[in-house]
mmCIF file with all atom_site columns, C-alpha atoms in Angstrom:
data_model
loop_
_atom_site.group_PDB
_atom_site.id
_atom_site.type_symbol
_atom_site.label_atom_id
_atom_site.label_alt_id
_atom_site.label_comp_id
_atom_site.label_asym_id
_atom_site.label_entity_id
_atom_site.label_seq_id
_atom_site.pdbx_PDB_ins_code
_atom_site.Cartn_x
_atom_site.Cartn_y
_atom_site.Cartn_z
_atom_site.occupancy
_atom_site.B_iso_or_equiv
_atom_site.pdbx_formal_charge
_atom_site.auth_seq_id
_atom_site.auth_comp_id
_atom_site.auth_asym_id
_atom_site.auth_atom_id
_atom_site.pdbx_PDB_model_num
ATOM 1   C CA . MET A 1 1   ? -1.102  -33.908 19.886  1.00 45.00 ? 1   MET A CA 1
ATOM 2   C CA . PRO A 1 2   ? 0.384   -34.177 23.400  1.00 49.00 ? 2   PRO A CA 1
ATOM 3   C CA . THR A 1 3   ? 2.583   -31.225 24.263  1.00 50.00 ? 3   THR A CA 1
ATOM 4   C CA . ASP A 1 4   ? 4.846   -33.353 26.524  1.00 56.00 ? 4   ASP A CA 1
ATOM 5   C CA . ASN A 1 5   ? 6.594   -34.570 23.386  1.00 58.00 ? 5   ASN A CA 1
ATOM 6   C CA . TYR A 1 6   ? 6.860   -31.017 22.056  1.00 54.00 ? 6   TYR A CA 1
ATOM 7   C CA . PRO A 1 7   ? 8.201   -28.807 24.851  1.00 54.00 ? 7   PRO A CA 1
ATOM 8   C CA . ARG A 1 8   ? 8.466   -25.784 22.536  1.00 50.00 ? 8   ARG A CA 1
ATOM 9   C CA . LEU A 1 9   ? 4.660   -25.725 22.317  1.00 51.00 ? 9   LEU A CA 1
ATOM 10  C CA . GLN A 1 10  ? 4.482   -24.972 26.052  1.00 54.00 ? 10  GLN A CA 1
ATOM 11  C CA . GLN A 1 11  ? 6.808   -21.974 25.892  1.00 56.00 ? 11  GLN A CA 1
ATOM 12  C CA . GLU A 1 12  ? 6.022   -18.312 25.422  1.00 61.00 ? 12  GLU A CA 1
ATOM 13  C CA . PRO A 1 13  ? 5.606   -17.083 21.840  1.00 59.00 ? 13  PRO A CA 1
ATOM 14  C CA . HIS A 1 14  ? 8.946   -16.660 20.103  1.00 61.00 ? 14  HIS A CA 1
ATOM 15  C CA . LEU A 1 15  ? 9.782   -12.993 19.516  1.00 63.00 ? 15  LEU A CA 1
ATOM 16  C CA . GLY A 1 16  ? 12.938  -13.439 17.495  1.00 73.00 ? 16  GLY A CA 1
ATOM 17  C CA . VAL A 1 17  ? 16.374  -14.862 17.179  1.00 77.00 ? 17  VAL A CA 1
ATOM 18  C CA . GLN A 1 18  ? 18.825  -14.367 20.022  1.00 84.00 ? 18  GLN A CA 1
ATOM 19  C CA . VAL A 1 19  ? 22.267  -13.748 18.528  1.00 86.00 ? 19  VAL A CA 1
ATOM 20  C CA . ALA A 1 20  ? 24.878  -14.465 21.202  1.00 85.00 ? 20  ALA A CA 1
ATOM 21  C CA . GLU A 1 21  ? 27.337  -12.045 19.609  1.00 92.00 ? 21  GLU A CA 1
ATOM 22  C CA . ALA A 1 22  ? 24.756  -9.247  19.628  1.00 90.00 ? 22  ALA A CA 1
ATOM 23  C CA . PRO A 1 23  ? 22.638  -9.504  22.786  1.00 92.00 ? 23  PRO A CA 1
ATOM 24  C CA . LEU A 1 24  ? 21.603  -5.831  22.803  1.00 93.00 ? 24  LEU A CA 1
ATOM 25  C CA . GLY A 1 25  ? 20.747  -5.799  19.110  1.00 92.00 ? 25  GLY A CA 1
ATOM 26  C CA . SER A 1 26  ? 18.772  -9.012  19.541  1.00 91.00 ? 26  SER A CA 1
ATOM 27  C CA . LEU A 1 27  ? 16.825  -7.592  22.477  1.00 92.00 ? 27  LEU A CA 1
ATOM 28  C CA . LEU A 1 28  ? 16.218  -4.326  20.634  1.00 93.00 ? 28  LEU A CA 1
ATOM 29  C CA . LEU A 1 29  ? 14.840  -6.179  17.610  1.00 92.00 ? 29  LEU A CA 1
ATOM 30  C CA . GLN A 1 30  ? 12.621  -8.352  19.822  1.00 91.00 ? 30  GLN A CA 1
ATOM 31  C CA . THR A 1 31  ? 11.370  -5.227  21.603  1.00 93.00 ? 31  THR A CA 1
ATOM 32  C CA . VAL A 1 32  ? 10.662  -3.399  18.352  1.00 93.00 ? 32  VAL A CA 1
ATOM 33  C CA . ARG A 1 33  ? 8.738   -6.409  17.035  1.00 92.00 ? 33  ARG A CA 1
ATOM 34  C CA . ALA A 1 34  ? 6.662   -6.749  20.209  1.00 92.00 ? 34  ALA A CA 1
ATOM 35  C CA . HIS A 1 35  ? 5.954   -2.998  20.224  1.00 94.00 ? 35  HIS A CA 1
ATOM 36  C CA . ALA A 1 36  ? 5.014   -3.079  16.527  1.00 94.00 ? 36  ALA A CA 1
ATOM 37  C CA . ALA A 1 37  ? 2.674   -6.042  17.055  1.00 93.00 ? 37  ALA A CA 1
ATOM 38  C CA . LEU A 1 38  ? 0.883   -4.229  19.869  1.00 96.00 ? 38  LEU A CA 1
ATOM 39  C CA . ALA A 1 39  ? 0.723   -1.045  17.781  1.00 96.00 ? 39  ALA A CA 1
ATOM 40  C CA . ALA A 1 40  ? -0.727  -3.029  14.874  1.00 96.00 ? 40  ALA A CA 1
ATOM 41  C CA . SER A 1 41  ? -3.529  -4.360  17.076  1.00 96.00 ? 41  SER A CA 1
ATOM 42  C CA . LEU A 1 42  ? -4.375  -0.841  18.289  1.00 97.00 ? 42  LEU A CA 1
ATOM 43  C CA . LEU A 1 43  ? -4.264  0.537   14.738  1.00 97.00 ? 43  LEU A CA 1
ATOM 44  C CA . ALA A 1 44  ? -6.492  -2.287  13.497  1.00 97.00 ? 44  ALA A CA 1
ATOM 45  C CA . GLU A 1 45  ? -9.212  -0.936  15.796  1.00 97.00 ? 45  GLU A CA 1
ATOM 46  C CA . LEU A 1 46  ? -8.985  2.279   13.731  1.00 97.00 ? 46  LEU A CA 1
ATOM 47  C CA . GLU A 1 47  ? -8.892  0.306   10.463  1.00 97.00 ? 47  GLU A CA 1
ATOM 48  C CA . LEU A 1 48  ? -5.320  1.474   9.825   1.00 97.00 ? 48  LEU A CA 1
ATOM 49  C CA . VAL A 1 49  ? -1.982  -0.222  9.261   1.00 96.00 ? 49  VAL A CA 1
ATOM 50  C CA . ALA A 1 50  ? 1.508   1.174   9.705   1.00 94.00 ? 50  ALA A CA 1
ATOM 51  C CA . PRO A 1 51  ? 2.657   3.652   8.419   1.00 96.00 ? 51  PRO A CA 1
ATOM 52  C CA . GLN A 1 52  ? -0.768  5.127   7.622   1.00 98.00 ? 52  GLN A CA 1
ATOM 53  C CA . GLU A 1 53  ? -1.107  6.634   11.095  1.00 98.00 ? 53  GLU A CA 1
ATOM 54  C CA . VAL A 1 54  ? 2.298   8.297   10.863  1.00 97.00 ? 54  VAL A CA 1
ATOM 55  C CA . ILE A 1 55  ? 1.395   9.776   7.473   1.00 98.00 ? 55  ILE A CA 1
ATOM 56  C CA . LEU A 1 56  ? -1.864  11.186  8.833   1.00 99.00 ? 56  LEU A CA 1
ATOM 57  C CA . LEU A 1 57  ? -0.127  12.738  11.843  1.00 98.00 ? 57  LEU A CA 1
ATOM 58  C CA . TYR A 1 58  ? 2.648   14.166  9.641   1.00 98.00 ? 58  TYR A CA 1
ATOM 59  C CA . LEU A 1 59  ? 0.050   15.754  7.370   1.00 98.00 ? 59  LEU A CA 1
ATOM 60  C CA . GLN A 1 60  ? -1.810  17.131  10.384  1.00 98.00 ? 60  GLN A CA 1
ATOM 61  C CA . ASP A 1 61  ? 1.411   18.746  11.607  1.00 98.00 ? 61  ASP A CA 1
ATOM 62  C CA . HIS A 1 62  ? 2.674   19.993  8.211   1.00 98.00 ? 62  HIS A CA 1
ATOM 63  C CA . GLY A 1 63  ? -0.392  20.519  6.030   1.00 97.00 ? 63  GLY A CA 1
ATOM 64  C CA . ARG A 1 64  ? -0.371  19.941  2.268   1.00 97.00 ? 64  ARG A CA 1
ATOM 65  C CA . ILE A 1 65  ? 3.042   18.655  1.186   1.00 97.00 ? 65  ILE A CA 1
ATOM 66  C CA . PRO A 1 66  ? 4.712   17.237  -1.919  1.00 96.00 ? 66  PRO A CA 1
ATOM 67  C CA . GLN A 1 67  ? 4.525   13.446  -2.094  1.00 96.00 ? 67  GLN A CA 1
ATOM 68  C CA . THR A 1 68  ? 8.337   13.368  -2.377  1.00 96.00 ? 68  THR A CA 1
ATOM 69  C CA . GLU A 1 69  ? 8.532   14.851  1.131   1.00 96.00 ? 69  GLU A CA 1
ATOM 70  C CA . LEU A 1 70  ? 6.626   11.839  2.473   1.00 97.00 ? 70  LEU A CA 1
ATOM 71  C CA . VAL A 1 71  ? 8.996   9.514   0.616   1.00 96.00 ? 71  VAL A CA 1
ATOM 72  C CA . ARG A 1 72  ? 11.967  11.203  2.332   1.00 95.00 ? 72  ARG A CA 1
ATOM 73  C CA . PHE A 1 73  ? 10.234  11.332  5.717   1.00 95.00 ? 73  PHE A CA 1
ATOM 74  C CA . LEU A 1 74  ? 9.274   7.652   5.664   1.00 96.00 ? 74  LEU A CA 1
ATOM 75  C CA . GLY A 1 75  ? 12.602  6.504   4.245   1.00 92.00 ? 75  GLY A CA 1
ATOM 76  C CA . ARG A 1 76  ? 10.846  4.121   1.871   1.00 93.00 ? 76  ARG A CA 1
ATOM 77  C CA . ASP A 1 77  ? 10.951  3.771   -1.871  1.00 94.00 ? 77  ASP A CA 1
ATOM 78  C CA . ARG A 1 78  ? 8.619   5.855   -4.009  1.00 95.00 ? 78  ARG A CA 1
ATOM 79  C CA . SER A 1 79  ? 6.527   2.921   -5.265  1.00 96.00 ? 79  SER A CA 1
ATOM 80  C CA . THR A 1 80  ? 5.838   1.647   -1.739  1.00 96.00 ? 80  THR A CA 1
ATOM 81  C CA . VAL A 1 81  ? 4.782   5.105   -0.554  1.00 97.00 ? 81  VAL A CA 1
ATOM 82  C CA . THR A 1 82  ? 2.622   5.575   -3.660  1.00 96.00 ? 82  THR A CA 1
ATOM 83  C CA . ALA A 1 83  ? 0.837   2.270   -2.999  1.00 97.00 ? 83  ALA A CA 1
ATOM 84  C CA . THR A 1 84  ? 0.222   3.250   0.633   1.00 98.00 ? 84  THR A CA 1
ATOM 85  C CA . LEU A 1 85  ? -1.120  6.656   -0.393  1.00 98.00 ? 85  LEU A CA 1
ATOM 86  C CA . GLN A 1 86  ? -3.395  5.104   -3.028  1.00 98.00 ? 86  GLN A CA 1
ATOM 87  C CA . THR A 1 87  ? -4.883  2.845   -0.346  1.00 98.00 ? 87  THR A CA 1
ATOM 88  C CA . MET A 1 88  ? -5.393  5.836   1.940   1.00 98.00 ? 88  MET A CA 1
ATOM 89  C CA . GLU A 1 89  ? -6.913  7.832   -0.911  1.00 98.00 ? 89  GLU A CA 1
ATOM 90  C CA . ARG A 1 90  ? -9.414  5.037   -1.625  1.00 98.00 ? 90  ARG A CA 1
ATOM 91  C CA . ALA A 1 91  ? -10.339 5.114   2.076   1.00 98.00 ? 91  ALA A CA 1
ATOM 92  C CA . ALA A 1 92  ? -10.904 8.902   1.744   1.00 98.00 ? 92  ALA A CA 1
ATOM 93  C CA . LEU A 1 93  ? -8.272  9.688   4.399   1.00 99.00 ? 93  LEU A CA 1
ATOM 94  C CA . ILE A 1 94  ? -6.067  11.780  2.119   1.00 99.00 ? 94  ILE A CA 1
ATOM 95  C CA . ALA A 1 95  ? -6.352  13.595  -1.187  1.00 98.00 ? 95  ALA A CA 1
ATOM 96  C CA . ARG A 1 96  ? -3.590  13.662  -3.787  1.00 97.00 ? 96  ARG A CA 1
ATOM 97  C CA . THR A 1 97  ? -3.633  16.439  -6.354  1.00 96.00 ? 97  THR A CA 1
ATOM 98  C CA . PRO A 1 98  ? -1.213  17.548  -9.058  1.00 95.00 ? 98  PRO A CA 1
ATOM 99  C CA . SER A 1 99  ? 1.203   20.248  -7.941  1.00 91.00 ? 99  SER A CA 1
ATOM 100 C CA . ALA A 1 100 ? 0.379   23.764  -9.129  1.00 89.00 ? 100 ALA A CA 1
ATOM 101 C CA . THR A 1 101 ? 4.057   24.357  -9.920  1.00 90.00 ? 101 THR A CA 1
ATOM 102 C CA . ASP A 1 102 ? 5.103   20.951  -11.302 1.00 88.00 ? 102 ASP A CA 1
ATOM 103 C CA . ARG A 1 103 ? 2.450   18.949  -13.132 1.00 84.00 ? 103 ARG A CA 1
ATOM 104 C CA . ARG A 1 104 ? 4.543   15.773  -12.815 1.00 88.00 ? 104 ARG A CA 1
ATOM 105 C CA . ALA A 1 105 ? 4.508   16.024  -9.008  1.00 92.00 ? 105 ALA A CA 1
ATOM 106 C CA . MET A 1 106 ? 1.696   15.186  -6.620  1.00 94.00 ? 106 MET A CA 1
ATOM 107 C CA . GLU A 1 107 ? 0.762   16.959  -3.406  1.00 97.00 ? 107 GLU A CA 1
ATOM 108 C CA . VAL A 1 108 ? -0.854  15.204  -0.466  1.00 98.00 ? 108 VAL A CA 1
ATOM 109 C CA . ASP A 1 109 ? -3.292  16.615  2.076   1.00 98.00 ? 109 ASP A CA 1
ATOM 110 C CA . LEU A 1 110 ? -5.707  15.355  4.713   1.00 98.00 ? 110 LEU A CA 1
ATOM 111 C CA . THR A 1 111 ? -9.389  14.990  3.999   1.00 98.00 ? 111 THR A CA 1
ATOM 112 C CA . GLU A 1 112 ? -11.912 15.794  6.703   1.00 98.00 ? 112 GLU A CA 1
ATOM 113 C CA . ALA A 1 113 ? -12.132 12.059  7.483   1.00 98.00 ? 113 ALA A CA 1
ATOM 114 C CA . GLY A 1 114 ? -8.354  11.840  7.837   1.00 98.00 ? 114 GLY A CA 1
ATOM 115 C CA . ARG A 1 115 ? -8.245  14.951  10.003  1.00 98.00 ? 115 ARG A CA 1
ATOM 116 C CA . ALA A 1 116 ? -11.042 13.588  12.213  1.00 98.00 ? 116 ALA A CA 1
ATOM 117 C CA . LEU A 1 117 ? -9.086  10.353  12.757  1.00 98.00 ? 117 LEU A CA 1
ATOM 118 C CA . CYS A 1 118 ? -5.935  12.096  14.054  1.00 98.00 ? 118 CYS A CA 1
ATOM 119 C CA . PRO A 1 119 ? -7.105  12.536  17.687  1.00 99.00 ? 119 PRO A CA 1
ATOM 120 C CA . ARG A 1 120 ? -7.940  8.819   17.840  1.00 98.00 ? 120 ARG A CA 1
ATOM 121 C CA . ILE A 1 121 ? -4.503  7.963   16.434  1.00 98.00 ? 121 ILE A CA 1
ATOM 122 C CA . ARG A 1 122 ? -2.829  10.121  19.073  1.00 98.00 ? 122 ARG A CA 1
ATOM 123 C CA . ALA A 1 123 ? -4.942  8.405   21.747  1.00 98.00 ? 123 ALA A CA 1
ATOM 124 C CA . ALA A 1 124 ? -3.879  4.980   20.424  1.00 98.00 ? 124 ALA A CA 1
ATOM 125 C CA . TRP A 1 125 ? -0.220  6.021   20.573  1.00 97.00 ? 125 TRP A CA 1
ATOM 126 C CA . ALA A 1 126 ? -0.732  7.287   24.132  1.00 98.00 ? 126 ALA A CA 1
ATOM 127 C CA . GLU A 1 127 ? -2.307  3.940   25.046  1.00 98.00 ? 127 GLU A CA 1
ATOM 128 C CA . LEU A 1 128 ? 0.615   2.109   23.427  1.00 97.00 ? 128 LEU A CA 1
ATOM 129 C CA . GLU A 1 129 ? 3.032   4.260   25.434  1.00 96.00 ? 129 GLU A CA 1
ATOM 130 C CA . GLY A 1 130 ? 1.227   3.357   28.647  1.00 96.00 ? 130 GLY A CA 1
ATOM 131 C CA . LEU A 1 131 ? 1.051   -0.342  27.835  1.00 96.00 ? 131 LEU A CA 1
ATOM 132 C CA . THR A 1 132 ? 4.704   -0.659  26.910  1.00 96.00 ? 132 THR A CA 1
ATOM 133 C CA . PHE A 1 133 ? 6.381   1.819   29.254  1.00 96.00 ? 133 PHE A CA 1
ATOM 134 C CA . GLY A 1 134 ? 3.851   2.144   32.074  1.00 96.00 ? 134 GLY A CA 1
ATOM 135 C CA . SER A 1 135 ? 5.833   -0.115  34.407  1.00 97.00 ? 135 SER A CA 1
ATOM 136 C CA . LEU A 1 136 ? 8.887   2.164   34.220  1.00 97.00 ? 136 LEU A CA 1
ATOM 137 C CA . ASP A 1 137 ? 9.359   4.978   36.704  1.00 98.00 ? 137 ASP A CA 1
ATOM 138 C CA . GLN A 1 138 ? 10.403  8.432   35.464  1.00 97.00 ? 138 GLN A CA 1
ATOM 139 C CA . ARG A 1 139 ? 14.111  7.796   36.071  1.00 98.00 ? 139 ARG A CA 1
ATOM 140 C CA . GLN A 1 140 ? 13.960  4.587   34.021  1.00 98.00 ? 140 GLN A CA 1
ATOM 141 C CA . ARG A 1 141 ? 12.067  6.381   31.250  1.00 97.00 ? 141 ARG A CA 1
ATOM 142 C CA . ASP A 1 142 ? 14.658  9.160   31.177  1.00 98.00 ? 142 ASP A CA 1
ATOM 143 C CA . GLU A 1 143 ? 17.535  6.660   31.059  1.00 98.00 ? 143 GLU A CA 1
ATOM 144 C CA . LEU A 1 144 ? 15.853  4.632   28.321  1.00 97.00 ? 144 LEU A CA 1
ATOM 145 C CA . THR A 1 145 ? 15.156  7.784   26.313  1.00 97.00 ? 145 THR A CA 1
ATOM 146 C CA . SER A 1 146 ? 18.792  8.805   26.589  1.00 98.00 ? 146 SER A CA 1
ATOM 147 C CA . ALA A 1 147 ? 20.128  5.349   25.718  1.00 97.00 ? 147 ALA A CA 1
ATOM 148 C CA . LEU A 1 148 ? 17.815  4.859   22.735  1.00 96.00 ? 148 LEU A CA 1
ATOM 149 C CA . GLY A 1 149 ? 18.641  8.345   21.472  1.00 97.00 ? 149 GLY A CA 1
ATOM 150 C CA . ALA A 1 150 ? 22.353  7.529   21.614  1.00 97.00 ? 150 ALA A CA 1
ATOM 151 C CA . VAL A 1 151 ? 21.803  4.249   19.734  1.00 95.00 ? 151 VAL A CA 1
ATOM 152 C CA . ARG A 1 152 ? 19.713  6.010   17.087  1.00 94.00 ? 152 ARG A CA 1
ATOM 153 C CA . ASP A 1 153 ? 22.294  8.765   16.678  1.00 96.00 ? 153 ASP A CA 1
ATOM 154 C CA . ALA A 1 154 ? 25.149  6.265   16.326  1.00 94.00 ? 154 ALA A CA 1
ATOM 155 C CA . ALA A 1 155 ? 23.227  4.423   13.603  1.00 92.00 ? 155 ALA A CA 1
ATOM 156 C CA . ARG A 1 156 ? 22.539  7.706   11.794  1.00 91.00 ? 156 ARG A CA 1
ATOM 157 C CA . VAL A 1 157 ? 26.199  8.753   11.915  1.00 93.00 ? 157 VAL A CA 1
ATOM 158 C CA . TYR A 1 158 ? 27.308  5.396   10.531  1.00 91.00 ? 158 TYR A CA 1
ATOM 159 C CA . ALA A 1 159 ? 24.650  5.496   7.801   1.00 86.00 ? 159 ALA A CA 1
ATOM 160 C CA . ALA A 1 160 ? 25.602  9.064   6.851   1.00 87.00 ? 160 ALA A CA 1
ATOM 161 C CA . GLU A 1 161 ? 29.239  8.033   6.537   1.00 88.00 ? 161 GLU A CA 1
ATOM 162 C CA . LYS A 1 162 ? 28.161  5.251   4.171   1.00 84.00 ? 162 LYS A CA 1
ATOM 163 C CA . GLY A 1 163 ? 25.814  7.550   2.283   1.00 80.00 ? 163 GLY A CA 1
ATOM 164 C CA . ASP A 1 164 ? 22.676  5.743   3.450   1.00 72.00 ? 164 ASP A CA 1
ATOM 165 C CA . ARG A 1 165 ? 19.675  7.100   5.325   1.00 62.00 ? 165 ARG A CA 1
ATOM 166 C CA . PRO A 1 166 ? 18.369  5.074   8.312   1.00 56.00 ? 166 PRO A CA 1
#
């Protein structure tokens, strides 16, 4: 099929919709999607998918925790988190055991395989940081950090006022 008749085929891959009334939001969403796609390719090399790497790093930092803490931390529904943890358990990255104090509750901890993967996950995140932000000088990084923090905080305040959790 000749591409002369289909000029869209000659363009860069489409990252998302550009909403004229929300240029910053549109750019932020496009950026998040591009960053997530690159992260997914780096995680695939470790045979992981998001948010498995975040769960492993959280467990490395916090040790054995109740499964409900992961639900709150991830901001996802219980069934989605349970399905993710079951996949990770089958891969021998985590172990889930009944709570000693509440038999209805489960606790989650790293296995040796999960613990051994954490340095590689941190290296992948460092590589992602370099790939996506390496062209920025320190001043630009500081300004971006400040601006993104302000955007995040504004979203959290609005969500808290509505009773939601972003």
